[in-house]
Amino acid sequence: MTSKRTRQQITTGISRRDLMRLSALGLAGYSQSGWLKALAEGTANDPKRKRACILLWMTGGPSQMDTFDLKPAHKNGGPIKPIETAVPGVKISEHLPKLAKMMQHVVPVRSMNTKEGDHTRATYLLRTGYLPQGPIHYPTLGSLLSNELGSEKNELPNFVSIAPYRFLSPAAYQPGFLGPRHAPLVVGGPGVNVVRPGSDNYTQALQVKNLGLPGGVDLQQADDRLALLNDLEEDFGTSRPGVIESSHRNSYEAAVRMMRSESVKAFTLDEEPDKLRDSYGRNQFGQGCLLARRLVERGVPFVEISLNGVQGSNSFAWDTHRNNFESIEKLSEVLDPAWATLLEDLKTRGMLDSTLVVWMGEFGRTPTINRNKGRDHFPGAWTTVLSGGGIKGGQSYGETSADGMTVKDNPVKVPDLLATVSRALGIDPTKQNISNVGRPIRITDTEAKPIEEILV
Amino acid sequence: MKSNSVRRLASACLCFGLLLGTALVRPVAASEPVADDVQKLADAIDKLIADQWKENSVSPAAPADDSEFFRRVSLDVTGKIPPAADAMDFLESLSPDKRRQVVDRLLEDPGYITHFTTFWRNVMMPEVNADFQVRFLVPSFDSWLRKQLTENTQYDALVKEILTTPLDSGQNNRRNPYQRLGEASPLAFFQAKQIAPENLASATSRIFLGIRIECAQCHDHPFDTWKQEHFWSLAAFYGGIERQGNQGIFGRVRELSDRRELNIPDTETVVQAGYLDGTEPQWRFRVGARTTLAGWVTSPENPYFARTAVNRMWGHFFGVGIVDPVDDFTAGNPPSHPELLDLLAKEFAVHNFDLKFLIRAITASRTYQLTSRKTDERTDDPQLFARMAVKGLSGEQIYDSVAQATGSYRPYNARNPFSFGGNDPRGEFLETFANNTDATTARQTTILQALAMMNGQLVANATNLSQSRSLAAVAEFPGLTTAERIENLYFLTLSRKPRPEEIERLVKYVERGGEKSDPKKSLGDVFWALLNSSEFMFNH
């Protein structure tokens, strides 16, 4: 008995019996639970606390010409005007006024130069750093980075994905060869139909599915059930130990731990003052950004939020083949307060230096305006944005030609961008993981060059 | 008396069998004429495997008992656990040949068609998981596969039909495939590969020959003998294919079927079609390049074709291939049992590439029928096959097994390619359980999967007395003891009898009395725990 217990503790740090101790104590006993308390203390205010990343994913490919790389002097420029920002010389769209005031923490990278103009493949490229290739399942960015930054002992999962719009490129949202242990906890329901672009039903969308006990089952009955399950697991784990059995146990423990943890209150947005909630914006994206802050605060190292559309927009999110300018204005009205408030909020709480906020989509849009007043897919010269911690804010990087058609200097490829993101988070981008085909694969491609000029 | 009442309840549970579309009483199929060959091959497998045990001083695990075997082979062949009554029947049957007989029966079960349609589609169209456009093609490819599996088409003929499918829009009068979802056709294979010669070359090579030649697309293979020219010579067999217009993979295609060369993109180099082994194709009058290639790929003389197929099947049944990963035959990745691989390949070819023959022989081997219980550290090396591996289940297997156990089956619409969208219960479940890890022996459970099983609707309904047919039958059928009710729950989920200490433990739980105690509700708790257990969630 003793020796078996020791073996289990060596392998997982938490014995199978602990699952039971945890459940038997229930919610009331939470604060007395020894190891759980220790974990909670470990994540908060740890001076060695690792950094975190929040990815603002712009589904559909946002127009650089109408956000961060305006060309008012050229006919490609369109009607949207640039405004001054907190940083002299760096101008952005008039529809991002709040963000303009935070520009000292922001770096637009205006010289993105990629090759994929197809939603499926480009989304995969930007979110994994690689093009789909044969049998290799490349992990999505959140899985890659949370693998580096996270801890198995967190009360909450290391990677939370808010309202992902996976329809166009499902593989770009998966943990790939890192395995399901690194899969995101998805908030907003599993189906693309559940979170519709423009839906204002964000309260429900931001809940974790199946987190609550089924109707009619109280805590006592839940504990009884877990006790029965525990006996079955003891038997199976003893007769057939291995990675499969231990992953089953680990994930059940993590799920129960989350169900009963204090940290799960991260999802209770009602705790926030109304004024702050208003300031983020009363929509799914705005409240998603607030949720991201609450998760990072509780030790979650990677959170992504997708902006999939706004009400009244005639296209899916940033895929503005028609009526580009009206759509961009509406999207900006959602984006601007959410992002600016997020930076402000992180700063107030002393978390800005350790939290990198990345803004990107799968590609940019054509500088030329089509006859539907729209802009089409354009990977040749476009913009992504880094903000918050780990970078030298208050500058822009790279430049495009006067017509916006080409990159004038310092072209940035996808691996370069992701290597920069890694470095800003204190991660070595040349680190290798073993892939599903047995070949080691670097976090970013061998040819990646981090943008040293904008790194702290 | 006891076994009588259990039997009566089993019949009651069997009513669900009707709902599931399975026959109530299935006659045991007569032995196949090739029976002796099946046993001969099974014995040969066992001998070659045992030779290596001896060499490595490993004593294998004990044979699996009837319940362990029946559950395992049902999941491997039909993709779901057996109905409770079948599991009871199997256990009680006194026929000395019952394991062979039950495999014959499972191979005629509709579950075999469904399960292996998913299996072969995943093998041949892995793009489905990555590209939503390709999902439109699933119904068409699946119905074609179902037809082949129903007819038990020879594997070589099946592959030949894929590779030689007419592509030219003028020839096959192809309209917009959106309008003909579900029409049985292997055309989707080409569309999933973007109808591009280089993609088709790497797919042909990897899927049917076990050679990952795609690395040689850009440079000579780093670990092997494959050169860039091998890759492009293979691609040149597809050199006559040309996509028309701007509708991508759904557009028209033109094909000059006798074109035997290819211009390497972005270069001046023109490459002639040639086989991977360097031999010259024997061109025949009016026989197209793809037809010539298909003949070479599927030839019984091709050293890779049969080996790749048998290795894949071996990998499916054992969780680990003789060459593993199963599609990576390289000098640096030798087979664990080269003679066995050769023998299986030879016998497969001799028996007309009959997939069912292969399945019969593998499942008849003592090696397949070993327990997965760990009795000895030395049985840990998975490629010694000294005990059965514990394998993760696919989302389909879990859902269909939960449905089998709970009697809550809702048939899914095989023609709806978007069932992943979460708009039907099975689709939602499959999305939660989607798994991108190839190796079944490395499957890991996610937190969301745990939450879905613990608290989700499917299991909540199954374990709720007023919603669950299975549970209500078990809890309310008159005249049963608590032990018998628990035994029924075990057969419904784990396909076995509970052990005496389990009975003792659980009877105590159900009958514990007290103010709030409700034995029926407690049976629901037992059912819940069984459905959430590793023993239920994995194949072992």
Tab-separated table of N, CA and C in Angstrom, chain A residues 265-398:
chain	number	residue	atom	x	y	z
A	265	LYS	N	-13.978	31.067	-10.545
A	265	LYS	CA	-14.756	32.320	-10.472
A	265	LYS	C	-14.279	33.322	-11.509
A	266	ALA	N	-13.150	33.043	-12.111
A	266	ALA	CA	-12.712	33.894	-13.227
A	266	ALA	C	-13.845	34.068	-14.229
A	267	PHE	N	-14.665	33.042	-14.357
A	267	PHE	CA	-15.742	33.088	-15.347
A	267	PHE	C	-16.959	33.863	-14.857
A	268	THR	N	-16.941	34.253	-13.580
A	268	THR	CA	-18.067	35.025	-13.042
A	268	THR	C	-17.797	36.509	-13.242
A	269	LEU	N	-18.141	36.991	-14.406
A	269	LEU	CA	-17.816	38.381	-14.741
A	269	LEU	C	-18.621	39.375	-13.922
A	270	ASP	N	-19.716	38.905	-13.332
A	270	ASP	CA	-20.547	39.786	-12.509
A	270	ASP	C	-19.765	40.405	-11.363
A	271	GLU	N	-18.669	39.773	-10.983
A	271	GLU	CA	-17.882	40.306	-9.870
A	271	GLU	C	-17.232	41.648	-10.200
A	272	GLU	N	-17.132	41.939	-11.491
A	272	GLU	CA	-16.461	43.183	-11.891
A	272	GLU	C	-17.419	44.365	-11.781
A	273	PRO	N	-16.879	45.554	-11.475
A	273	PRO	CA	-17.745	46.742	-11.421
A	273	PRO	C	-18.381	47.012	-12.790
A	274	ASP	N	-19.604	47.455	-12.744
A	274	ASP	CA	-20.331	47.741	-13.983
A	274	ASP	C	-19.576	48.691	-14.890
A	275	LYS	N	-18.937	49.669	-14.253
A	275	LYS	CA	-18.267	50.690	-15.038
A	275	LYS	C	-17.137	50.093	-15.877
A	276	LEU	N	-16.406	49.178	-15.243
A	276	LEU	CA	-15.313	48.529	-15.961
A	276	LEU	C	-15.854	47.640	-17.082
A	277	ARG	N	-16.935	46.941	-16.784
A	277	ARG	CA	-17.533	46.073	-17.805
A	277	ARG	C	-18.005	46.898	-18.989
A	278	ASP	N	-18.595	48.033	-18.690
A	278	ASP	CA	-19.037	48.925	-19.772
A	278	ASP	C	-17.858	49.370	-20.613
A	279	SER	N	-16.792	49.678	-19.885
A	279	SER	CA	-15.625	50.218	-20.551
A	279	SER	C	-15.016	49.205	-21.548
A	280	TYR	N	-15.026	47.928	-21.183
A	280	TYR	CA	-14.556	46.885	-22.114
A	280	TYR	C	-15.488	46.744	-23.324
A	281	GLY	N	-16.751	47.113	-23.110
A	281	GLY	CA	-17.733	46.928	-24.176
A	281	GLY	C	-18.635	45.766	-23.844
A	282	ARG	N	-19.949	46.035	-23.921
A	282	ARG	CA	-20.906	44.977	-23.576
A	282	ARG	C	-21.190	44.121	-24.795
A	283	ASN	N	-20.183	43.395	-25.199
A	283	ASN	CA	-20.354	42.454	-26.299
A	283	ASN	C	-19.404	41.301	-26.038
A	284	GLN	N	-19.503	40.273	-26.835
A	284	GLN	CA	-18.728	39.065	-26.561
A	284	GLN	C	-17.229	39.316	-26.565
A	285	PHE	N	-16.776	40.099	-27.511
A	285	PHE	CA	-15.337	40.341	-27.598
A	285	PHE	C	-14.844	41.155	-26.399
A	286	GLY	N	-15.577	42.226	-26.082
A	286	GLY	CA	-15.178	43.066	-24.959
A	286	GLY	C	-15.159	42.296	-23.648
A	287	GLN	N	-16.230	41.556	-23.416
A	287	GLN	CA	-16.307	40.775	-22.184
A	287	GLN	C	-15.298	39.622	-22.213
A	288	GLY	N	-15.006	39.150	-23.418
A	288	GLY	CA	-13.974	38.119	-23.572
A	288	GLY	C	-12.613	38.643	-23.152
A	289	CYS	N	-12.328	39.906	-23.495
A	289	CYS	CA	-11.057	40.509	-23.086
A	289	CYS	C	-10.994	40.653	-21.569
A	290	LEU	N	-12.134	41.009	-20.980
A	290	LEU	CA	-12.192	41.093	-19.518
A	290	LEU	C	-11.951	39.714	-18.898
A	291	LEU	N	-12.584	38.719	-19.485
A	291	LEU	CA	-12.384	37.351	-19.005
A	291	LEU	C	-10.906	36.966	-19.128
A	292	ALA	N	-10.290	37.372	-20.221
A	292	ALA	CA	-8.867	37.051	-20.430
A	292	ALA	C	-8.026	37.612	-19.290
A	293	ARG	N	-8.296	38.863	-18.930
A	293	ARG	CA	-7.552	39.460	-17.818
A	293	ARG	C	-7.767	38.667	-16.531
A	294	ARG	N	-9.001	38.271	-16.271
A	294	ARG	CA	-9.305	37.529	-15.047
A	294	ARG	C	-8.623	36.158	-15.041
A	295	LEU	N	-8.487	35.573	-16.226
A	295	LEU	CA	-7.823	34.270	-16.322
A	295	LEU	C	-6.310	34.415	-16.127
A	296	VAL	N	-5.730	35.405	-16.798
A	296	VAL	CA	-4.287	35.623	-16.666
A	296	VAL	C	-3.944	35.927	-15.214
A	297	GLU	N	-4.790	36.704	-14.580
A	297	GLU	CA	-4.625	37.040	-13.178
A	297	GLU	C	-4.566	35.794	-12.295
A	298	ARG	N	-5.270	34.765	-12.720
A	298	ARG	CA	-5.304	33.519	-11.941
A	298	ARG	C	-4.327	32.482	-12.481
A	299	GLY	N	-3.362	32.962	-13.239
A	299	GLY	CA	-2.263	32.082	-13.617
A	299	GLY	C	-2.382	31.375	-14.950
A	300	VAL	N	-3.422	31.670	-15.742
A	300	VAL	CA	-3.521	31.056	-17.067
A	300	VAL	C	-2.536	31.764	-18.001
A	301	PRO	N	-1.590	31.040	-18.613
A	301	PRO	CA	-0.558	31.724	-19.384
A	301	PRO	C	-0.929	32.080	-20.818
A	302	PHE	N	-1.956	31.468	-21.389
A	302	PHE	CA	-2.317	31.822	-22.768
A	302	PHE	C	-3.833	31.861	-22.913
A	303	VAL	N	-4.330	33.009	-23.363
A	303	VAL	CA	-5.763	33.153	-23.626
A	303	VAL	C	-5.913	33.778	-25.000
A	304	GLU	N	-6.789	33.220	-25.809
A	304	GLU	CA	-7.070	33.880	-27.086
A	304	GLU	C	-8.546	34.227	-27.169
A	305	ILE	N	-8.820	35.360	-27.818
A	305	ILE	CA	-10.200	35.798	-28.020
A	305	ILE	C	-10.346	36.121	-29.490
A	306	SER	N	-11.363	35.566	-30.124
A	306	SER	CA	-11.574	35.846	-31.543
A	306	SER	C	-12.625	36.926	-31.695
A	307	LEU	N	-12.343	37.860	-32.580
A	307	LEU	CA	-13.353	38.851	-32.970
A	307	LEU	C	-13.941	38.362	-34.289
A	308	ASN	N	-15.120	37.758	-34.201
A	308	ASN	CA	-15.693	37.071	-35.357
A	308	ASN	C	-16.734	37.887	-36.105
A	309	GLY	N	-17.006	39.085	-35.600
A	309	GLY	CA	-18.007	39.888	-36.277
A	309	GLY	C	-18.749	40.754	-35.283
A	310	VAL	N	-19.483	41.695	-35.784
A	310	VAL	CA	-20.308	42.523	-34.921
A	310	VAL	C	-21.695	42.556	-35.516
A	311	GLN	N	-22.642	42.900	-34.693
A	311	GLN	CA	-23.998	42.952	-35.183
A	311	GLN	C	-24.135	44.007	-36.275
A	312	GLY	N	-24.849	43.655	-37.298
A	312	GLY	CA	-25.098	44.630	-38.359
A	312	GLY	C	-24.029	44.627	-39.434
A	313	SER	N	-22.970	43.858	-39.211
A	313	SER	CA	-21.932	43.778	-40.227
A	313	SER	C	-22.378	42.790	-41.303
A	314	ASN	N	-22.075	43.103	-42.556
A	314	ASN	CA	-22.610	42.266	-43.625
A	314	ASN	C	-21.695	41.134	-44.033
A	315	SER	N	-20.590	40.980	-43.338
A	315	SER	CA	-19.661	39.934	-43.741
A	315	SER	C	-19.228	39.194	-42.504
A	316	PHE	N	-18.471	38.134	-42.697
A	316	PHE	CA	-17.977	37.491	-41.489
A	316	PHE	C	-16.702	38.210	-41.085
A	317	ALA	N	-16.823	38.878	-39.975
A	317	ALA	CA	-15.729	39.608	-39.352
A	317	ALA	C	-14.964	40.478	-40.337
A	318	TRP	N	-13.648	40.258	-40.415
A	318	TRP	CA	-12.766	41.163	-41.137
A	318	TRP	C	-12.643	40.795	-42.615
A	319	ASP	N	-13.451	39.859	-43.069
A	319	ASP	CA	-13.364	39.444	-44.470
A	319	ASP	C	-14.206	40.389	-45.332
A	320	THR	N	-13.724	41.607	-45.427
A	320	THR	CA	-14.544	42.710	-45.941
A	320	THR	C	-14.433	42.884	-47.452
A	321	HIS	N	-14.914	41.863	-48.177
A	321	HIS	CA	-14.904	41.970	-49.641
A	321	HIS	C	-15.881	43.041	-50.137
A	322	ARG	N	-16.874	43.345	-49.328
A	322	ARG	CA	-17.850	44.390	-49.665
A	322	ARG	C	-17.915	45.392	-48.511
A	323	ASN	N	-18.275	46.602	-48.845
A	323	ASN	CA	-18.483	47.649	-47.832
A	323	ASN	C	-17.431	47.637	-46.729
A	324	ASN	N	-16.195	47.598	-47.161
A	324	ASN	CA	-15.080	47.516	-46.227
A	324	ASN	C	-15.121	48.606	-45.158
A	325	PHE	N	-15.398	49.828	-45.582
A	325	PHE	CA	-15.184	50.958	-44.661
A	325	PHE	C	-16.223	51.001	-43.548
A	326	GLU	N	-17.484	50.735	-43.916
A	326	GLU	CA	-18.516	50.692	-42.867
A	326	GLU	C	-18.241	49.548	-41.887
A	327	SER	N	-17.873	48.391	-42.441
A	327	SER	CA	-17.614	47.238	-41.570
A	327	SER	C	-16.453	47.510	-40.635
A	328	ILE	N	-15.383	48.094	-41.175
A	328	ILE	CA	-14.199	48.360	-40.353
A	328	ILE	C	-14.561	49.323	-39.221
A	329	GLU	N	-15.381	50.288	-39.541
A	329	GLU	CA	-15.769	51.241	-38.499
A	329	GLU	C	-16.494	50.524	-37.365
A	330	LYS	N	-17.428	49.643	-37.737
A	330	LYS	CA	-18.184	48.908	-36.706
A	330	LYS	C	-17.288	47.977	-35.913
A	331	LEU	N	-16.416	47.289	-36.629
A	331	LEU	CA	-15.504	46.369	-35.942
A	331	LEU	C	-14.584	47.144	-34.999
A	332	SER	N	-14.117	48.298	-35.463
A	332	SER	CA	-13.210	49.107	-34.639
A	332	SER	C	-13.898	49.592	-33.370
A	333	GLU	N	-15.176	49.859	-33.485
A	333	GLU	CA	-15.915	50.319	-32.308
A	333	GLU	C	-15.975	49.250	-31.221
A	334	VAL	N	-15.864	47.997	-31.630
A	334	VAL	CA	-15.798	46.904	-30.660
A	334	VAL	C	-14.365	46.689	-30.205
A	335	LEU	N	-13.459	46.712	-31.175
A	335	LEU	CA	-12.056	46.417	-30.896
A	335	LEU	C	-11.411	47.458	-29.982
A	336	ASP	N	-11.627	48.718	-30.303
A	336	ASP	CA	-10.900	49.809	-29.650
A	336	ASP	C	-11.097	49.860	-28.128
A	337	PRO	N	-12.351	49.919	-27.653
A	337	PRO	CA	-12.512	49.991	-26.195
A	337	PRO	C	-12.027	48.728	-25.497
A	338	ALA	N	-12.228	47.581	-26.123
A	338	ALA	CA	-11.850	46.315	-25.488
A	338	ALA	C	-10.339	46.244	-25.303
A	339	TRP	N	-9.626	46.507	-26.360
A	339	TRP	CA	-8.170	46.391	-26.339
A	339	TRP	C	-7.552	47.460	-25.434
A	340	ALA	N	-8.008	48.713	-25.620
A	340	ALA	CA	-7.444	49.809	-24.820
A	340	ALA	C	-7.722	49.598	-23.331
A	341	THR	N	-8.947	49.164	-23.010
A	341	THR	CA	-9.283	48.931	-21.606
A	341	THR	C	-8.467	47.776	-21.043
A	342	LEU	N	-8.253	46.766	-21.868
A	342	LEU	CA	-7.452	45.628	-21.434
A	342	LEU	C	-6.043	46.077	-21.032
A	343	LEU	N	-5.415	46.894	-21.887
A	343	LEU	CA	-4.061	47.372	-21.588
A	343	LEU	C	-4.061	48.216	-20.312
A	344	GLU	N	-5.036	49.091	-20.218
A	344	GLU	CA	-5.177	49.960	-19.059
A	344	GLU	C	-5.362	49.154	-17.768
A	345	ASP	N	-6.262	48.192	-17.866
A	345	ASP	CA	-6.611	47.342	-16.730
A	345	ASP	C	-5.394	46.530	-16.279
A	346	LEU	N	-4.679	45.961	-17.232
A	346	LEU	CA	-3.466	45.199	-16.907
A	346	LEU	C	-2.439	46.100	-16.223
A	347	LYS	N	-2.356	47.321	-16.732
A	347	LYS	CA	-1.389	48.272	-16.184
A	347	LYS	C	-1.738	48.603	-14.735
A	348	THR	N	-3.010	48.914	-14.501
A	348	THR	CA	-3.468	49.242	-13.160
A	348	THR	C	-3.123	48.137	-12.164
A	349	ARG	N	-3.201	46.915	-12.630
A	349	ARG	CA	-2.968	45.779	-11.739
A	349	ARG	C	-1.517	45.312	-11.732
A	350	GLY	N	-0.651	46.069	-12.374
A	350	GLY	CA	0.760	45.702	-12.392
A	350	GLY	C	1.060	44.465	-13.207
A	351	MET	N	0.187	44.153	-14.160
A	351	MET	CA	0.379	42.938	-14.949
A	351	MET	C	0.819	43.219	-16.387
A	352	LEU	N	0.914	44.490	-16.726
A	352	LEU	CA	1.169	44.807	-18.136
A	352	LEU	C	2.577	44.369	-18.582
A	353	ASP	N	3.555	44.537	-17.680
A	353	ASP	CA	4.925	44.180	-18.058
A	353	ASP	C	5.094	42.691	-18.333
A	354	SER	N	4.238	41.889	-17.724
A	354	SER	CA	4.408	40.439	-17.894
A	354	SER	C	3.370	39.845	-18.850
A	355	THR	N	2.560	40.699	-19.466
A	355	THR	CA	1.523	40.178	-20.364
A	355	THR	C	1.649	40.772	-21.763
A	356	LEU	N	1.912	39.915	-22.725
A	356	LEU	CA	2.006	40.351	-24.119
A	356	LEU	C	0.639	40.208	-24.780
A	357	VAL	N	0.181	41.266	-25.424
A	357	VAL	CA	-1.103	41.205	-26.123
A	357	VAL	C	-0.838	41.305	-27.627
A	358	VAL	N	-1.175	40.242	-28.353
A	358	VAL	CA	-0.893	40.173	-29.794
A	358	VAL	C	-2.189	40.359	-30.574
A	359	TRP	N	-2.112	41.148	-31.637
A	359	TRP	CA	-3.280	41.367	-32.504
A	359	TRP	C	-2.933	40.893	-33.909
A	360	MET	N	-3.656	39.921	-34.415
A	360	MET	CA	-3.401	39.508	-35.795
A	360	MET	C	-4.562	38.715	-36.370
A	361	GLY	N	-4.582	38.673	-37.696
A	361	GLY	CA	-5.498	37.797	-38.425
A	361	GLY	C	-4.670	36.959	-39.365
A	362	GLU	N	-5.310	36.333	-40.351
A	362	GLU	CA	-4.556	35.419	-41.209
A	362	GLU	C	-3.826	36.113	-42.355
A	363	PHE	N	-4.284	37.290	-42.748
A	363	PHE	CA	-3.584	38.083	-43.762
A	363	PHE	C	-4.155	39.500	-43.750
A	364	GLY	N	-3.613	40.355	-44.589
A	364	GLY	CA	-4.154	41.699	-44.704
A	364	GLY	C	-5.104	41.777	-45.890
A	365	ARG	N	-5.369	43.025	-46.324
A	365	ARG	CA	-6.319	43.169	-47.435
A	365	ARG	C	-5.741	44.078	-48.514
A	366	THR	N	-6.257	43.891	-49.714
A	366	THR	CA	-5.693	44.618	-50.847
A	366	THR	C	-5.731	46.121	-50.626
A	367	PRO	N	-4.613	46.791	-50.901
A	367	PRO	CA	-4.619	48.244	-50.858
A	367	PRO	C	-5.627	48.815	-51.860
A	368	THR	N	-5.738	48.200	-53.023
A	368	THR	CA	-6.709	48.693	-54.005
A	368	THR	C	-8.120	48.364	-53.522
A	369	ILE	N	-9.043	49.258	-53.868
A	369	ILE	CA	-10.428	49.096	-53.430
A	369	ILE	C	-11.223	48.519	-54.586
A	370	ASN	N	-11.952	47.424	-54.336
A	370	ASN	CA	-12.690	46.809	-55.448
A	370	ASN	C	-14.017	47.532	-55.688
A	371	ARG	N	-14.741	47.099	-56.704
A	371	ARG	CA	-15.915	47.887	-57.107
A	371	ARG	C	-17.082	47.730	-56.134
A	372	ASN	N	-16.958	46.824	-55.180
A	372	ASN	CA	-17.972	46.728	-54.123
A	372	ASN	C	-17.565	47.495	-52.875
A	373	LYS	N	-16.672	48.436	-53.059
A	373	LYS	CA	-16.099	49.194	-51.942
A	373	LYS	C	-15.492	48.251	-50.895
A	374	GLY	N	-14.970	47.164	-51.407
A	374	GLY	CA	-14.369	46.191	-50.497
A	374	GLY	C	-12.882	46.042	-50.755
A	375	ARG	N	-12.253	45.293	-49.917
A	375	ARG	CA	-10.857	44.933	-50.116
A	375	ARG	C	-10.757	43.407	-50.040
A	376	ASP	N	-9.901	42.840	-50.893
A	376	ASP	CA	-9.788	41.383	-50.960
A	376	ASP	C	-8.570	40.891	-50.176
A	377	HIS	N	-8.356	39.580	-50.222
A	377	HIS	CA	-7.235	38.987	-49.468
A	377	HIS	C	-5.894	39.508	-49.972
A	378	PHE	N	-4.992	39.794	-49.052
A	378	PHE	CA	-3.690	40.330	-49.458
A	378	PHE	C	-2.605	39.976	-48.448
A	379	PRO	N	-1.767	38.992	-48.791
A	379	PRO	CA	-0.705	38.601	-47.860
A	379	PRO	C	0.626	39.303	-48.116
A	380	GLY	N	0.724	40.097	-49.170
A	380	GLY	CA	2.019	40.634	-49.594
A	380	GLY	C	2.599	41.707	-48.678
A	381	ALA	N	1.745	42.567	-48.130
A	381	ALA	CA	2.235	43.672	-47.299
A	381	ALA	C	1.118	44.060	-46.336
A	382	TRP	N	1.279	43.669	-45.097
A	382	TRP	CA	0.188	43.913	-44.143
A	382	TRP	C	0.712	44.040	-42.728
A	383	THR	N	-0.210	44.184	-41.756
A	383	THR	CA	0.190	44.591	-40.412
A	383	THR	C	-0.294	43.612	-39.335
A	384	THR	N	0.588	43.339	-38.384
A	384	THR	CA	0.182	42.710	-37.126
A	384	THR	C	0.645	43.659	-36.017
A	385	VAL	N	0.147	43.474	-34.798
A	385	VAL	CA	0.482	44.414	-33.735
A	385	VAL	C	0.850	43.684	-32.452
A	386	LEU	N	1.938	44.121	-31.842
A	386	LEU	CA	2.298	43.606	-30.513
A	386	LEU	C	2.081	44.722	-29.498
A	387	SER	N	1.590	44.362	-28.317
A	387	SER	CA	1.396	45.389	-27.292
A	387	SER	C	1.610	44.775	-25.921
A	388	GLY	N	1.828	45.642	-24.935
A	388	GLY	CA	1.999	45.159	-23.565
A	388	GLY	C	3.432	44.798	-23.236
A	389	GLY	N	3.616	43.680	-22.523
A	389	GLY	CA	4.905	43.334	-21.947
A	389	GLY	C	5.881	42.667	-22.895
A	390	GLY	N	7.165	42.793	-22.578
A	390	GLY	CA	8.196	42.086	-23.328
A	390	GLY	C	8.660	42.791	-24.582
A	391	ILE	N	8.014	43.872	-24.931
A	391	ILE	CA	8.378	44.603	-26.153
A	391	ILE	C	8.594	46.083	-25.829
A	392	LYS	N	9.296	46.761	-26.757
A	392	LYS	CA	9.500	48.197	-26.598
A	392	LYS	C	8.374	48.920	-27.320
A	393	GLY	N	7.341	49.281	-26.557
A	393	GLY	CA	6.203	49.962	-27.160
A	393	GLY	C	6.555	51.368	-27.600
A	394	GLY	N	5.601	51.986	-28.300
A	394	GLY	CA	5.801	53.371	-28.684
A	394	GLY	C	6.605	53.556	-29.945
A	395	GLN	N	6.569	52.598	-30.834
A	395	GLN	CA	7.226	52.729	-32.133
A	395	GLN	C	6.449	51.904	-33.148
A	396	SER	N	6.752	52.142	-34.421
A	396	SER	CA	6.225	51.232	-35.417
A	396	SER	C	7.404	50.545	-36.073
A	397	TYR	N	7.157	49.378	-36.645
A	397	TYR	CA	8.249	48.636	-37.257
A	397	TYR	C	7.909	48.340	-38.709
A	398	GLY	N	8.884	48.557	-39.606
A	398	GLY	CA	8.693	48.247	-41.028
A	398	GLY	C	7.863	49.300	-41.722
